[in-house]
Amino acid sequence: DTGVSQDPRHKITKRGQNVTFRCDPISEHNRLYWYRQTLGQGPEFLTYFQNEAQLEKSRLLSDRFSAERPKGSFSTLEIQRTEQGDSAMYLCASSPQGPISNYGYTFGSGTRLTVV
Amino acid sequence: AQSVTQLGSHVSVSEGALVLLRCNYSSSVPPYLFWYVQYPNQGLQLLLKYTSAATLVKGINGFEAEFKKSETSFHLTKPSAHMSDAAEYFCAVSLTGTASKLTFGTGTRLQVTL
């Protein structure tokens, strides 16, 4: 297993377009998380899945954002009608089931979105 | 609500000098605390974690951190800095027993000079 994989690494899009990012977690991890990191800030929680169930969503996740994990494996994050304020690094992480104290997270390398 | 505050957005040390990166937390219940490192254009890598066992926690790359409840602190240290330690460091907190979100600080950029 090569860790958490995110695709694409970079995405440049015009304002108003839709974009979709993909995350492939470590195969035996049933928890998957999405975070957003803007320049000079720490990552901010967006949402998390346990298997295919989306268990928590941040208020940061506006109606233009949707995340899915249909088969409990990979996940997609879609942003509709992108705005310049959506420009950020989108990070995916995964962990096994169990207390976070045992594992922490394993992060992917992120997808950097630039909205022009 | 839980939060962490990292004092100093930039820290510069000479190679071989002591590294000290500060983190203070706020939590209504005993927290789990983490330090992550981020190299340019990469994701975050776990350095170490405090989970209510030993208060002095040793991590990778020679880093360690001490949990001090009386000071609500979890500062990260390394006795001797190396050029390869130059990166962004993030402190994070999670509520005890929860499986969901980590709350991150704003980060400290460590610069190591010759």
CSV table of C-alpha atoms in Angstrom, one decimal:
chain,number,residue,atom,x,y,z
A,1,ASP,CA,0.0,0.0,0.0
A,2,THR,CA,1.4,3.4,-1.0
A,3,GLY,CA,-0.6,5.6,1.4
A,4,VAL,CA,-3.3,8.0,0.8
A,5,SER,CA,-3.5,9.1,-2.9
A,6,GLN,CA,-5.1,12.3,-4.2
A,7,ASP,CA,-5.9,13.2,-7.7
A,8,PRO,CA,-5.2,15.6,-9.3
A,9,ARG,CA,-2.3,17.3,-7.5
A,10,HIS,CA,-3.1,20.7,-9.1
A,11,LYS,CA,-6.2,22.1,-10.6
A,12,ILE,CA,-6.7,25.5,-12.2
A,13,THR,CA,-10.3,26.4,-13.1
A,14,LYS,CA,-12.3,29.4,-14.1
A,15,ARG,CA,-14.7,30.9,-11.7
A,16,GLY,CA,-18.1,29.3,-12.0
A,17,GLN,CA,-16.9,26.0,-13.2
A,18,ASN,CA,-17.4,22.7,-11.3
A,19,VAL,CA,-14.5,20.7,-10.1
A,20,THR,CA,-14.2,17.2,-8.6
A,21,PHE,CA,-11.3,15.7,-6.6
A,22,ARG,CA,-10.6,12.1,-5.8
A,23,CYS,CA,-9.1,10.5,-2.7
A,24,ASP,CA,-8.0,6.9,-2.4
A,25,PRO,CA,-7.4,6.0,1.3
A,26,ILE,CA,-5.2,3.3,2.7
A,27,SER,CA,-7.1,0.2,1.8
A,28,GLU,CA,-7.7,-1.1,5.3
A,29,HIS,CA,-8.8,2.3,6.7
A,30,ASN,CA,-12.5,2.7,7.0
A,31,ARG,CA,-12.5,6.3,8.1
A,32,LEU,CA,-11.8,9.1,5.6
A,33,TYR,CA,-11.6,12.8,6.2
A,34,TRP,CA,-11.5,16.0,4.0
A,35,TYR,CA,-9.8,19.1,5.2
A,36,ARG,CA,-9.2,22.5,3.5
A,37,GLN,CA,-6.0,24.5,4.0
A,38,THR,CA,-5.7,28.1,2.9
A,39,LEU,CA,-2.4,29.9,2.6
A,40,GLY,CA,-0.8,30.6,6.0
A,41,GLN,CA,-3.5,28.6,7.9
A,42,GLY,CA,-3.8,25.2,9.4
A,43,PRO,CA,-6.1,22.6,7.9
A,44,GLU,CA,-9.8,23.1,8.6
A,45,PHE,CA,-12.1,20.1,8.9
A,46,LEU,CA,-14.7,19.7,6.2
A,47,THR,CA,-16.3,16.3,6.6
A,48,TYR,CA,-15.7,12.7,7.5
A,49,PHE,CA,-16.9,9.3,6.5
A,50,GLN,CA,-17.0,6.0,8.2
A,51,ASN,CA,-17.2,3.4,5.5
A,52,GLU,CA,-19.8,4.9,3.1
A,53,ALA,CA,-21.7,6.9,5.7
A,54,GLN,CA,-21.0,10.6,6.0
A,55,LEU,CA,-21.0,11.2,9.7
A,56,GLU,CA,-20.1,14.8,10.2
A,57,LYS,CA,-20.0,17.9,8.1
A,58,SER,CA,-18.6,21.3,8.9
A,59,ARG,CA,-20.4,24.5,8.4
A,60,LEU,CA,-17.6,25.4,6.0
A,61,LEU,CA,-19.1,22.9,3.7
A,62,SER,CA,-21.6,25.1,1.9
A,63,ASP,CA,-24.3,23.9,-0.5
A,64,ARG,CA,-21.9,24.1,-3.3
A,65,PHE,CA,-19.7,21.4,-1.8
A,66,SER,CA,-20.6,17.7,-1.8
A,67,ALA,CA,-18.6,14.7,-0.8
A,68,GLU,CA,-19.3,11.0,-1.5
A,69,ARG,CA,-17.8,7.7,-0.6
A,70,PRO,CA,-20.2,5.4,-2.4
A,71,LYS,CA,-18.6,2.0,-1.8
A,72,GLY,CA,-16.7,2.9,1.3
A,73,SER,CA,-13.4,3.0,-0.6
A,74,PHE,CA,-12.4,6.1,-2.6
A,75,SER,CA,-14.1,9.4,-2.0
A,76,THR,CA,-14.9,12.4,-4.2
A,77,LEU,CA,-15.2,16.0,-3.3
A,78,GLU,CA,-17.1,18.2,-5.8
A,79,ILE,CA,-17.3,22.0,-5.7
A,80,GLN,CA,-20.0,23.5,-7.9
A,81,ARG,CA,-19.9,27.1,-9.3
A,82,THR,CA,-16.4,27.7,-7.9
A,83,GLU,CA,-15.5,31.0,-6.4
A,84,GLN,CA,-12.1,32.6,-5.9
A,85,GLY,CA,-12.5,32.0,-2.2
A,86,ASP,CA,-12.4,28.3,-2.9
A,87,SER,CA,-8.8,28.5,-3.8
A,88,ALA,CA,-7.0,26.3,-1.3
A,89,MET,CA,-5.2,23.0,-0.7
A,90,TYR,CA,-7.8,20.2,-0.2
A,91,LEU,CA,-6.4,17.5,1.9
A,92,CYS,CA,-7.7,14.0,2.4
A,93,ALA,CA,-6.8,11.7,5.3
A,94,SER,CA,-7.7,8.2,6.5
A,95,SER,CA,-7.5,6.2,9.6
A,96,PRO,CA,-8.5,2.8,10.9
A,97,GLN,CA,-11.5,2.4,13.1
A,98,GLY,CA,-10.8,2.9,16.7
A,99,PRO,CA,-9.7,5.7,19.0
A,100,ILE,CA,-7.8,8.5,17.2
A,101,SER,CA,-5.3,8.2,20.0
A,102,ASN,CA,-4.1,4.9,18.6
A,103,TYR,CA,-3.5,6.1,15.0
A,104,GLY,CA,-3.7,9.7,14.3
A,105,TYR,CA,-4.4,10.2,10.6
A,106,THR,CA,-2.5,9.5,7.4
A,107,PHE,CA,-2.7,12.4,5.0
A,108,GLY,CA,-2.4,12.5,1.3
A,109,SER,CA,-0.4,15.1,-0.5
A,110,GLY,CA,-3.4,17.2,-1.3
A,111,THR,CA,-5.0,18.8,-4.3
A,112,ARG,CA,-4.2,22.5,-4.8
A,113,LEU,CA,-7.1,24.3,-6.4
A,114,THR,CA,-6.7,27.7,-8.0
A,115,VAL,CA,-9.8,29.5,-9.2
A,116,VAL,CA,-9.1,32.3,-11.6
B,1,ALA,CA,-14.9,24.1,22.2
B,2,GLN,CA,-11.4,22.8,21.7
B,3,SER,CA,-8.6,24.9,20.2
B,4,VAL,CA,-4.9,25.3,20.0
B,5,THR,CA,-2.7,28.4,19.8
B,6,GLN,CA,0.7,28.3,18.3
B,7,LEU,CA,2.9,31.1,19.4
B,8,GLY,CA,5.2,32.4,16.7
B,9,SER,CA,4.3,32.0,13.1
B,10,HIS,CA,8.0,31.9,12.2
B,11,VAL,CA,10.9,30.5,14.2
B,12,SER,CA,14.5,30.7,13.0
B,13,VAL,CA,17.3,28.7,14.5
B,14,SER,CA,20.9,27.9,13.6
B,15,GLU,CA,21.8,24.3,12.6
B,16,GLY,CA,22.7,22.4,15.8
B,17,ALA,CA,20.7,24.7,18.1
B,18,LEU,CA,17.7,23.8,20.2
B,19,VAL,CA,14.3,23.9,18.5
B,20,LEU,CA,11.4,25.0,20.6
B,21,LEU,CA,7.9,25.4,19.0
B,22,ARG,CA,5.1,26.4,21.3
B,23,CYS,CA,1.6,25.1,21.5
B,24,ASN,CA,-1.1,25.9,24.0
B,25,TYR,CA,-4.5,24.1,24.0
B,26,SER,CA,-7.9,24.8,25.3
B,27,SER,CA,-10.2,21.9,25.9
B,28,SER,CA,-13.1,21.3,28.4
B,29,VAL,CA,-12.1,17.6,28.6
B,30,PRO,CA,-8.7,15.8,28.6
B,31,PRO,CA,-7.4,16.2,25.1
B,32,TYR,CA,-5.5,14.2,22.7
B,33,LEU,CA,-2.7,16.3,21.2
B,34,PHE,CA,-0.7,15.9,18.0
B,35,TRP,CA,2.2,17.5,16.2
B,36,TYR,CA,2.3,17.3,12.4
B,37,VAL,CA,5.0,18.4,10.0
B,38,GLN,CA,4.3,19.7,6.5
B,39,TYR,CA,7.0,20.0,3.8
B,40,PRO,CA,6.3,22.3,0.8
B,41,ASN,CA,3.5,21.1,-1.5
B,42,GLN,CA,3.0,18.0,0.6
B,43,GLY,CA,0.5,16.6,3.0
B,44,LEU,CA,1.0,16.4,6.8
B,45,GLN,CA,3.1,13.8,8.5
B,46,LEU,CA,2.5,12.8,12.1
B,47,LEU,CA,5.5,13.6,14.3
B,48,LEU,CA,4.1,12.5,17.7
B,49,LYS,CA,0.9,12.3,19.8
B,50,TYR,CA,-0.1,12.6,23.4
B,51,THR,CA,-2.8,10.2,24.5
B,52,SER,CA,-2.9,10.5,28.3
B,53,ALA,CA,-0.1,8.0,28.9
B,54,ALA,CA,3.4,9.4,29.5
B,55,THR,CA,3.5,13.1,29.6
B,56,LEU,CA,6.8,13.2,27.7
B,57,VAL,CA,6.3,11.9,24.2
B,58,LYS,CA,9.0,11.0,21.8
B,59,GLY,CA,8.4,11.1,18.1
B,60,ILE,CA,10.2,10.7,14.8
B,61,ASN,CA,13.2,12.6,13.6
B,62,GLY,CA,14.4,13.2,17.2
B,63,PHE,CA,11.5,15.4,18.2
B,64,GLU,CA,9.7,15.2,21.5
B,65,ALA,CA,7.0,17.1,23.3
B,66,GLU,CA,5.9,17.4,26.9
B,67,PHE,CA,2.3,17.6,28.0
B,68,LYS,CA,1.9,20.1,30.9
B,69,LYS,CA,-1.7,20.2,32.2
B,70,SER,CA,-1.0,23.1,34.6
B,71,GLU,CA,0.2,25.2,31.8
B,72,THR,CA,-2.1,23.8,29.1
B,73,SER,CA,0.9,23.4,26.9
B,74,PHE,CA,2.3,20.8,24.5
B,75,HIS,CA,5.5,22.4,23.2
B,76,LEU,CA,7.7,20.6,20.6
B,77,THR,CA,11.4,20.4,21.1
B,78,LYS,CA,14.5,18.9,19.4
B,79,PRO,CA,17.9,19.2,21.0
B,80,SER,CA,19.8,19.9,17.8
B,81,ALA,CA,18.3,21.3,14.6
B,82,HIS,CA,19.2,20.0,11.2
B,83,MET,CA,18.7,21.7,7.8
B,84,SER,CA,16.2,19.0,6.9
B,85,ASP,CA,13.9,20.1,9.8
B,86,ALA,CA,13.0,23.3,7.9
B,87,ALA,CA,9.2,22.9,7.4
B,88,GLU,CA,5.8,24.0,8.7
B,89,TYR,CA,4.8,22.5,12.0
B,90,PHE,CA,1.2,22.2,13.2
B,91,CYS,CA,-0.2,21.4,16.6
B,92,ALA,CA,-3.6,19.8,16.7
B,93,VAL,CA,-6.1,18.7,19.3
B,94,SER,CA,-8.9,16.2,19.4
B,95,LEU,CA,-11.5,15.5,22.1
B,96,THR,CA,-10.8,12.3,24.1
B,97,GLY,CA,-12.4,9.3,22.5
B,98,THR,CA,-13.8,11.0,19.4
B,99,ALA,CA,-13.0,9.7,16.0
B,100,SER,CA,-13.8,12.8,14.1
B,101,LYS,CA,-12.1,16.1,13.5
B,102,LEU,CA,-8.8,17.4,14.5
B,103,THR,CA,-8.6,21.1,15.2
B,104,PHE,CA,-5.3,22.5,14.0
B,105,GLY,CA,-3.3,25.6,15.0
B,106,THR,CA,-2.2,28.1,12.4
B,107,GLY,CA,1.3,26.6,12.1
B,108,THR,CA,4.8,27.6,12.8
B,109,ARG,CA,7.3,27.8,10.0
B,110,LEU,CA,10.8,26.7,11.1
B,111,GLN,CA,13.8,28.0,9.3
B,112,VAL,CA,17.2,26.5,9.9
B,113,THR,CA,20.2,28.5,9.0
B,114,LEU,CA,23.9,27.6,8.7
